[in-house]
Amino acid sequence: MRYLESGKGRALILLHGFPLNAEEWLPQLAAAPSGWRVIAPDMRGFRGAGSIDAPVSAEMTVDDCASDVLALMSHLDIDRGVIGGLSMGGYVALALVRKAPERVEGLVLANTRAGADSPEGRAARDRMIDLVRREGPGAVAREMLPKLLGETTKREQPDLVDVVRGLAEANVADGLAAAIHAMKTRPDSTPMLGSIRCPTLVITSDEDTLIPASESEKMAAAIPGARLHVIAGAGHLSNLEQPSAFTGSGLFSTDWA
Ligand code: MLT
């Protein structure tokens, strides 16, 4: 498993969204304050991970991805850490809390939702799997790019469009298809939100049209003591679009109550 790492100290493990990779977190890796160790893995299937020695299974689940993160933590001698995930990374973070709550010291859920896909959402996933198998990662980038970045970013930081396209196109078709399957089959995490006991920070942004802020508000309200932070002028990829505001949300803390 490839991972990027910076700093020493308390562990913050950041899980990227779809269809990106660990490099989504470069701004946060660069901003790690003293006393923090930031780790960002490529999740299974992304950037071709798993395609050479052990091909990624088309039946991959968010639980598989969570097990990989737990194994990486063990490999790095991290017993407990703060787990943060954006969008699909948040689905995996919730799977990890379900599997091993004792290893989660704090939780950051950014631009993500707790619910499962609707029947229409699952049908759209199947169409996306067909598309990526037929036309490759470039087609997924073409479909998703307009929805990933907010209007302010498209206007004021047009270069970010190319950065995000580059991250998406670094993937391979089989890996993206497996990740879409994992998102499509993820369980509804809503019933477990009330049992989350660790400090939790929920981040959203006012121009996210893929997972609107209302979803994050509901999720934060259901997690005991969770703090909600809304970033202005960002779309779905809030950590890339407004990195200072994302980091300034209290990311390097667990004092969120
Ligand atoms: C993501 O950004 O990880 C995905 O767009 C989430 C999703 O499609 O549900």
Coordinates of C-alpha atoms and ligand atoms in Angstrom, one line a residue:
M1 CA 0.0 0.0 0.0
R2 CA 1.5 3.4 -1.0
Y3 CA 1.2 6.0 1.6
L4 CA 2.4 9.6 2.0
E5 CA 3.6 10.7 5.4
S6 CA 4.8 13.9 7.1
G7 CA 5.6 14.9 10.7
K8 CA 6.0 13.0 13.9
G9 CA 3.6 12.5 16.8
R10 CA -0.1 11.9 17.1
A11 CA -1.4 10.1 14.0
L12 CA -3.9 11.6 11.7
I13 CA -4.8 9.2 8.9
L14 CA -6.5 10.9 5.9
L15 CA -8.6 8.9 3.4
H16 CA -9.1 10.3 0.0
G17 CA -12.3 10.6 -2.1
F18 CA -13.3 9.0 -5.4
P19 CA -11.8 9.2 -8.1
L20 CA -8.6 10.7 -6.6
N21 CA -5.6 9.3 -4.6
A22 CA -3.4 10.1 -1.6
E23 CA -2.1 13.2 -3.3
E24 CA -5.4 14.8 -2.7
W25 CA -4.0 15.4 0.8
L26 CA -0.8 17.2 -0.1
P27 CA -1.9 20.6 1.3
Q28 CA -2.7 18.9 4.7
L29 CA 0.5 16.9 4.6
A30 CA 2.4 20.1 4.1
A31 CA 0.5 21.9 6.9
A32 CA 1.1 19.2 9.6
P33 CA 2.0 21.2 12.8
S34 CA 4.6 20.0 15.2
G35 CA 3.4 17.0 17.2
W36 CA 1.3 15.5 14.4
R37 CA 2.1 12.6 12.1
V38 CA -0.1 12.8 9.0
I39 CA -0.5 9.6 6.8
A40 CA -2.4 9.5 3.6
P41 CA -2.7 6.1 1.9
D42 CA -3.9 5.3 -1.6
M43 CA -6.9 3.2 -0.9
R44 CA -7.1 -0.3 -2.5
G45 CA -7.6 -0.1 -6.2
F46 CA -6.5 3.5 -6.6
R47 CA -3.5 4.4 -8.8
G48 CA -3.5 0.8 -9.7
A49 CA -2.8 -0.4 -6.2
G50 CA -3.3 -4.1 -6.1
S51 CA -3.3 -4.6 -9.9
I52 CA 0.0 -6.3 -10.3
D53 CA 0.6 -8.9 -7.6
A54 CA -3.0 -9.3 -6.3
P55 CA -5.6 -7.9 -8.7
V56 CA -8.2 -5.8 -7.0
S57 CA -11.5 -7.7 -6.7
A58 CA -14.5 -6.3 -8.6
E59 CA -16.5 -7.1 -5.5
M60 CA -14.4 -4.8 -3.2
T61 CA -16.3 -3.3 -0.3
V62 CA -15.7 -0.3 2.0
D63 CA -15.0 -2.9 4.8
D64 CA -12.0 -4.2 2.7
C65 CA -10.7 -0.7 2.4
A66 CA -11.1 -0.2 6.2
S67 CA -9.3 -3.5 6.9
D68 CA -6.4 -2.2 4.7
V69 CA -6.2 1.0 6.8
L70 CA -6.2 -0.9 10.0
A71 CA -3.4 -3.2 8.7
L72 CA -1.4 -0.1 7.6
M73 CA -1.9 1.4 11.1
S74 CA -0.5 -1.8 12.7
H75 CA 2.4 -1.9 10.2
L76 CA 3.2 1.7 11.3
D77 CA 2.9 0.8 15.0
I78 CA -0.1 3.1 15.3
D79 CA -2.5 1.6 17.9
R80 CA -5.0 4.5 17.9
G81 CA -5.2 7.5 15.5
V82 CA -7.5 10.2 14.3
I83 CA -9.2 9.0 11.2
G84 CA -10.3 11.5 8.6
G85 CA -12.0 10.8 5.3
L86 CA -13.4 13.0 2.5
S87 CA -16.5 11.6 0.7
M88 CA -15.6 8.0 -0.2
G89 CA -12.8 8.3 2.4
G90 CA -15.6 9.1 4.9
Y91 CA -17.5 6.0 3.9
V92 CA -14.4 4.0 4.7
A93 CA -13.8 5.9 7.9
L94 CA -17.3 5.0 9.1
A95 CA -16.6 1.3 8.2
L96 CA -13.5 1.5 10.2
V97 CA -15.3 2.9 13.3
R98 CA -17.8 0.1 12.9
K99 CA -15.0 -2.5 12.8
A100 CA -12.6 -1.2 15.4
P101 CA -13.9 1.8 17.4
E102 CA -11.2 1.3 20.0
R103 CA -8.6 2.3 17.4
V104 CA -10.3 5.6 16.6
E105 CA -9.2 8.5 18.8
G106 CA -11.1 11.1 16.8
L107 CA -13.1 11.2 13.6
V108 CA -13.2 13.8 10.8
L109 CA -16.0 13.3 8.3
A110 CA -15.6 15.8 5.4
N111 CA -18.1 16.2 2.5
T112 CA -19.5 12.8 3.1
R113 CA -22.8 11.2 4.1
A114 CA -23.9 8.3 6.4
G115 CA -26.7 6.9 4.3
A116 CA -26.4 4.1 1.7
D117 CA -27.1 4.7 -2.0
S118 CA -30.7 4.9 -3.2
P119 CA -31.9 2.5 -5.9
E120 CA -31.4 5.3 -8.4
G121 CA -27.9 6.0 -7.0
R122 CA -27.1 2.3 -7.4
A123 CA -28.3 2.3 -11.0
A124 CA -26.1 5.3 -11.7
R125 CA -23.1 3.5 -10.2
D126 CA -23.7 0.6 -12.6
R127 CA -23.7 3.0 -15.5
M128 CA -20.4 4.5 -14.2
I129 CA -18.9 1.0 -13.9
D130 CA -19.9 0.4 -17.6
L131 CA -18.4 3.7 -18.6
V132 CA -15.1 3.2 -16.9
R133 CA -14.8 -0.4 -18.3
R134 CA -15.5 0.9 -21.8
E135 CA -13.7 4.2 -21.9
G136 CA -11.3 4.2 -18.9
P137 CA -10.5 6.7 -16.1
G138 CA -10.5 9.7 -18.5
A139 CA -14.2 9.2 -19.0
V140 CA -14.9 9.2 -15.2
A141 CA -12.8 12.4 -14.9
R142 CA -14.9 14.0 -17.7
E143 CA -18.2 13.0 -16.0
M144 CA -17.2 13.9 -12.5
L145 CA -15.0 17.0 -12.8
P146 CA -17.9 19.5 -13.2
K147 CA -19.4 18.2 -10.0
L148 CA -16.3 17.9 -7.9
L149 CA -15.2 21.6 -7.8
G150 CA -17.4 24.5 -6.7
E151 CA -18.3 27.5 -8.8
T152 CA -15.9 29.8 -6.9
T153 CA -13.0 27.4 -7.5
K154 CA -13.7 27.0 -11.2
R155 CA -13.8 30.8 -11.5
E156 CA -10.9 31.8 -9.2
Q157 CA -8.6 28.7 -9.4
P158 CA -9.0 27.3 -12.9
D159 CA -5.7 25.4 -12.6
L160 CA -7.2 23.2 -10.0
V161 CA -9.3 21.6 -12.7
D162 CA -6.2 20.2 -14.3
V163 CA -4.8 19.1 -11.0
V164 CA -7.9 17.1 -10.2
R165 CA -8.1 15.7 -13.7
G166 CA -4.5 14.5 -13.3
L167 CA -5.3 12.8 -10.0
A168 CA -8.3 11.0 -11.5
E169 CA -6.4 9.9 -14.6
A170 CA -3.6 8.4 -12.6
N171 CA -6.1 5.6 -11.8
V172 CA -6.8 2.4 -13.7
A173 CA -10.2 1.2 -14.9
D174 CA -10.3 -2.0 -12.8
G175 CA -9.5 -0.1 -9.6
L176 CA -12.1 2.6 -10.2
A177 CA -14.7 0.0 -11.1
A178 CA -13.9 -1.8 -7.8
A179 CA -14.2 1.5 -5.9
I180 CA -17.6 2.2 -7.5
H181 CA -18.7 -1.2 -6.4
A182 CA -17.5 -0.5 -2.8
M183 CA -19.5 2.8 -2.7
K184 CA -22.6 1.2 -4.2
T185 CA -22.7 -1.7 -1.7
R186 CA -21.8 0.4 1.4
P187 CA -24.2 -0.2 4.2
D188 CA -26.3 2.6 5.8
S189 CA -24.2 3.9 8.7
T190 CA -27.0 6.2 10.0
P191 CA -28.1 3.7 12.8
M192 CA -24.7 3.7 14.3
L193 CA -24.1 7.4 14.4
G194 CA -25.6 7.7 17.9
S195 CA -23.1 5.2 19.3
I196 CA -20.0 7.0 18.1
R197 CA -18.1 7.9 21.3
C198 CA -15.0 9.6 20.0
P199 CA -14.7 13.4 19.3
T200 CA -16.0 14.0 15.8
L201 CA -15.6 16.9 13.4
V202 CA -18.0 17.1 10.5
I203 CA -16.8 19.4 7.6
T204 CA -18.9 20.5 4.7
S205 CA -18.8 23.4 2.2
D206 CA -21.4 25.7 0.9
E207 CA -20.9 24.9 -2.8
D208 CA -20.9 21.1 -2.5
T209 CA -23.6 19.9 -4.9
L210 CA -22.5 16.2 -4.8
I211 CA -23.2 15.8 -1.1
P212 CA -25.0 18.9 0.0
A213 CA -24.3 20.6 3.4
S214 CA -27.8 19.5 4.6
E215 CA -26.5 15.8 4.7
S216 CA -23.5 16.8 6.9
E217 CA -25.8 18.8 9.2
K218 CA -28.0 15.8 9.7
M219 CA -25.0 13.6 10.3
A220 CA -23.4 16.0 12.8
A221 CA -26.7 16.3 14.7
A222 CA -26.9 12.5 15.1
I223 CA -23.3 12.1 16.4
P224 CA -23.1 12.9 20.2
G225 CA -21.1 16.1 20.7
A226 CA -20.0 16.4 17.0
R227 CA -18.9 19.8 15.8
L228 CA -20.0 21.0 12.3
H229 CA -17.8 23.3 10.3
V230 CA -18.9 24.9 7.1
I231 CA -16.3 26.1 4.6
A232 CA -17.3 29.0 2.4
G233 CA -16.5 29.1 -1.3
A234 CA -15.7 25.5 -1.8
G235 CA -17.4 22.6 -3.5
H236 CA -17.0 18.8 -2.9
L237 CA -13.2 18.8 -2.6
S238 CA -13.1 21.3 0.2
N239 CA -9.6 20.3 1.4
L240 CA -8.1 21.1 -2.0
E241 CA -10.2 24.1 -2.8
Q242 CA -9.8 26.0 0.5
P243 CA -6.9 24.2 2.2
S244 CA -6.3 26.9 4.8
A245 CA -9.9 27.0 5.8
F246 CA -10.0 23.1 5.9
T247 CA -6.9 23.0 8.1
G248 CA -8.2 25.9 10.2
S249 CA -11.4 24.0 10.9
G250 CA -9.6 22.4 13.9
L251 CA -8.3 19.5 11.9
F252 CA -5.3 19.2 14.1
S253 CA -7.1 18.9 17.3
T254 CA -9.7 16.5 18.9
D255 CA -11.1 19.2 21.1
W256 CA -14.2 19.6 19.1
A257 CA -17.0 19.2 21.6
Ligands
MLT1 C1 -16.3 10.9 -3.7 O1 -16.1 12.1 -3.9 O2 -15.6 10.1 -3.0 C2 -17.6 10.3 -4.4 O3 -18.0 11.2 -5.3 C3 -18.6 10.0 -3.4 C4 -19.8 9.3 -4.1 O4 -19.9 9.2 -5.3 O5 -20.7 8.9 -3.3

